[in-house]
């Protein structure tokens, strides 16, 4: 059964799915915005952190975070209701928050090829990044849950 047929034969089911679709749209917009800020800040700061290195520089890690955040945002834009896209966005954003907080409050030291990234102070870009990552993690988790509910209800309405 096509979506047009389903909409014609099940108008009540379509009306019940509309709020979930609208919520997903808003959550996708907020998550993509948070990931875009995350990507921009990391790409912008990467050259500053190139001198901090073991085998891999902190600048390279910042570029990898920028790439991962950009990919997560792109996947959400292309695959709106795919649970995997929401989970990937959540994982990228949460990993960013975790890394910022860990290296802000704990002097981990160098780990294998990773440099010592301990930085016990806040500055505007770091603050913007952690707020954007935190918001993106929360909205991605909510988006995953609503997308799962949307997909489940859509399957049962057919």
Tab-separated table of C-alpha atoms in Angstrom:
chain	number	residue	atom	x	y	z
A	1	UNK	CA	0.000	0.000	0.000
A	2	UNK	CA	1.405	3.386	-0.950
A	3	UNK	CA	1.509	6.376	1.363
A	4	UNK	CA	-1.178	8.081	-0.734
A	5	UNK	CA	-3.430	5.032	-0.403
A	6	UNK	CA	-2.733	4.808	3.315
A	7	UNK	CA	-3.562	8.489	3.732
A	8	UNK	CA	-6.800	8.020	1.804
A	9	UNK	CA	-7.897	4.883	3.628
A	10	UNK	CA	-6.625	5.771	7.111
A	11	UNK	CA	-7.139	9.506	7.700
A	12	UNK	CA	-7.224	9.053	11.479
A	13	UNK	CA	-3.858	7.280	11.468
A	14	UNK	CA	-2.334	10.052	9.367
A	15	UNK	CA	-3.714	12.720	11.742
A	16	UNK	CA	-2.179	10.842	14.682
A	17	UNK	CA	1.252	10.737	12.971
A	18	UNK	CA	1.321	14.438	12.095
A	19	UNK	CA	2.439	15.686	15.549
A	20	UNK	CA	5.261	13.136	15.579
A	21	UNK	CA	6.403	14.242	12.130
A	22	UNK	CA	6.337	17.899	13.202
A	23	UNK	CA	8.297	17.086	16.366
A	24	UNK	CA	10.861	15.179	14.300
A	25	UNK	CA	11.238	18.139	11.965
A	26	UNK	CA	11.938	20.500	14.883
A	27	UNK	CA	14.308	18.051	16.598
A	28	UNK	CA	16.163	17.466	13.332
A	29	UNK	CA	16.581	21.220	12.854
A	30	UNK	CA	17.897	21.696	16.422
A	31	UNK	CA	20.214	18.685	16.229
A	32	UNK	CA	21.656	19.743	12.875
A	33	UNK	CA	22.199	23.280	14.216
A	34	UNK	CA	24.052	21.939	17.265
A	35	UNK	CA	26.178	19.648	15.126
A	36	UNK	CA	26.927	22.501	12.707
A	37	UNK	CA	28.178	24.694	15.562
A	38	UNK	CA	30.244	21.767	16.853
A	39	UNK	CA	31.758	21.197	13.397
A	40	UNK	CA	32.491	24.881	12.830
A	41	UNK	CA	34.182	25.415	16.203
A	42	UNK	CA	36.366	22.308	15.857
A	43	UNK	CA	37.363	23.088	12.265
A	44	UNK	CA	38.114	26.692	13.189
A	45	UNK	CA	40.255	25.777	16.220
A	46	UNK	CA	42.083	22.814	14.647
A	47	UNK	CA	45.131	24.772	13.376
A	48	UNK	CA	45.624	26.259	16.842
A	49	UNK	CA	45.945	22.763	18.304
A	50	UNK	CA	48.245	21.270	15.653
A	51	UNK	CA	51.384	21.767	17.814
A	52	UNK	CA	49.914	19.570	20.579
A	53	UNK	CA	50.807	16.100	19.395
A	54	UNK	CA	51.968	12.628	20.221
A	55	UNK	CA	51.550	10.495	17.097
A	56	UNK	CA	48.311	12.331	16.269
A	57	UNK	CA	47.896	16.054	16.871
A	58	UNK	CA	45.009	17.510	18.804
A	59	UNK	CA	44.307	19.562	15.671
A	60	UNK	CA	43.825	16.317	13.723
A	61	UNK	CA	41.403	15.112	16.392
A	62	UNK	CA	39.523	18.409	16.124
A	63	UNK	CA	39.287	17.917	12.348
A	64	UNK	CA	37.975	14.386	12.883
A	65	UNK	CA	35.317	15.723	15.279
A	66	UNK	CA	34.361	18.404	12.738
A	67	UNK	CA	34.054	15.745	10.024
A	68	UNK	CA	32.015	13.400	12.239
A	69	UNK	CA	29.653	16.219	13.273
A	70	UNK	CA	29.254	17.294	9.631
A	71	UNK	CA	28.535	13.722	8.550
A	72	UNK	CA	25.999	13.261	11.358
A	73	UNK	CA	24.216	16.479	10.347
A	74	UNK	CA	24.176	15.432	6.693
A	75	UNK	CA	22.815	11.985	7.532
A	76	UNK	CA	19.993	13.549	9.541
A	77	UNK	CA	19.119	15.847	6.663
A	78	UNK	CA	19.085	13.024	4.118
A	79	UNK	CA	17.711	10.153	6.226
A	80	UNK	CA	15.168	11.956	8.394
A	81	UNK	CA	13.527	9.010	10.100
A	82	UNK	CA	16.293	6.434	10.013
A	83	UNK	CA	17.052	5.385	13.534
A	84	UNK	CA	20.717	4.824	12.682
A	85	UNK	CA	21.154	8.470	11.648
A	86	UNK	CA	19.675	9.620	14.962
A	87	UNK	CA	21.884	7.225	16.925
A	88	UNK	CA	24.992	8.347	15.061
A	89	UNK	CA	24.167	12.013	15.736
A	90	UNK	CA	23.619	11.199	19.414
A	91	UNK	CA	26.919	9.294	19.655
A	92	UNK	CA	28.931	12.076	17.967
A	93	UNK	CA	27.414	14.818	20.128
A	94	UNK	CA	27.726	12.830	23.354
A	95	UNK	CA	31.344	11.916	22.592
A	96	UNK	CA	32.096	15.599	22.050
A	97	UNK	CA	30.550	16.587	25.392
A	98	UNK	CA	32.336	13.736	27.127
A	99	UNK	CA	35.730	14.664	25.688
A	100	UNK	CA	35.383	18.346	26.595
A	101	UNK	CA	34.334	17.600	30.164
A	102	UNK	CA	36.909	14.852	30.671
A	103	UNK	CA	39.842	16.938	29.459
A	104	UNK	CA	38.583	20.016	31.300
A	105	UNK	CA	38.429	18.335	34.706
A	106	UNK	CA	40.873	15.392	34.491
A	107	UNK	CA	44.540	15.448	33.493
A	108	UNK	CA	44.438	12.122	31.654
A	109	UNK	CA	47.860	12.531	30.073
A	110	UNK	CA	48.871	11.105	26.719
A	111	UNK	CA	47.203	7.817	25.794
A	112	UNK	CA	48.995	5.840	23.092
A	113	UNK	CA	48.974	7.970	19.934
A	114	UNK	CA	46.774	10.650	21.547
A	115	UNK	CA	48.392	13.743	23.057
A	116	UNK	CA	47.738	15.107	26.526
A	117	UNK	CA	44.709	17.317	25.903
A	118	UNK	CA	44.184	18.566	29.458
A	119	UNK	CA	42.880	22.129	29.310
A	120	UNK	CA	41.535	23.292	32.696
A	121	UNK	CA	39.865	26.520	31.598
A	122	UNK	CA	36.881	27.731	29.609
A	123	UNK	CA	36.890	30.174	26.710
A	124	UNK	CA	34.015	31.295	24.434
A	125	UNK	CA	34.539	28.756	21.616
A	126	UNK	CA	34.868	25.860	24.048
A	127	UNK	CA	31.732	26.963	25.882
A	128	UNK	CA	29.785	27.341	22.626
A	129	UNK	CA	30.935	23.917	21.493
A	130	UNK	CA	29.971	22.082	24.679
A	131	UNK	CA	26.558	23.789	24.817
A	132	UNK	CA	25.894	22.939	21.161
A	133	UNK	CA	27.086	19.338	21.640
A	134	UNK	CA	24.974	18.914	24.770
A	135	UNK	CA	21.883	20.308	23.065
A	136	UNK	CA	22.522	18.141	19.995
A	137	UNK	CA	22.910	15.037	22.178
A	138	UNK	CA	19.600	15.705	23.947
A	139	UNK	CA	17.689	16.535	20.768
A	140	UNK	CA	19.204	13.554	18.923
A	141	UNK	CA	18.144	11.211	21.716
A	142	UNK	CA	14.639	12.676	21.677
A	143	UNK	CA	14.627	12.435	17.873
A	144	UNK	CA	15.642	8.789	18.026
A	145	UNK	CA	12.818	7.996	20.444
A	146	UNK	CA	10.213	9.889	18.424
A	147	UNK	CA	11.452	8.406	15.135
A	148	UNK	CA	11.157	4.945	16.678
A	149	UNK	CA	7.612	5.760	17.812
A	150	UNK	CA	6.758	7.228	14.393
A	151	UNK	CA	8.045	4.178	12.528
A	152	UNK	CA	6.261	1.818	14.943
A	153	UNK	CA	2.924	3.623	14.649
A	154	UNK	CA	3.241	3.930	10.902
A	155	UNK	CA	3.776	0.171	10.575
A	156	UNK	CA	0.768	-0.634	12.757
A	157	UNK	CA	-1.501	1.854	10.923
A	158	UNK	CA	-1.073	-0.049	7.658
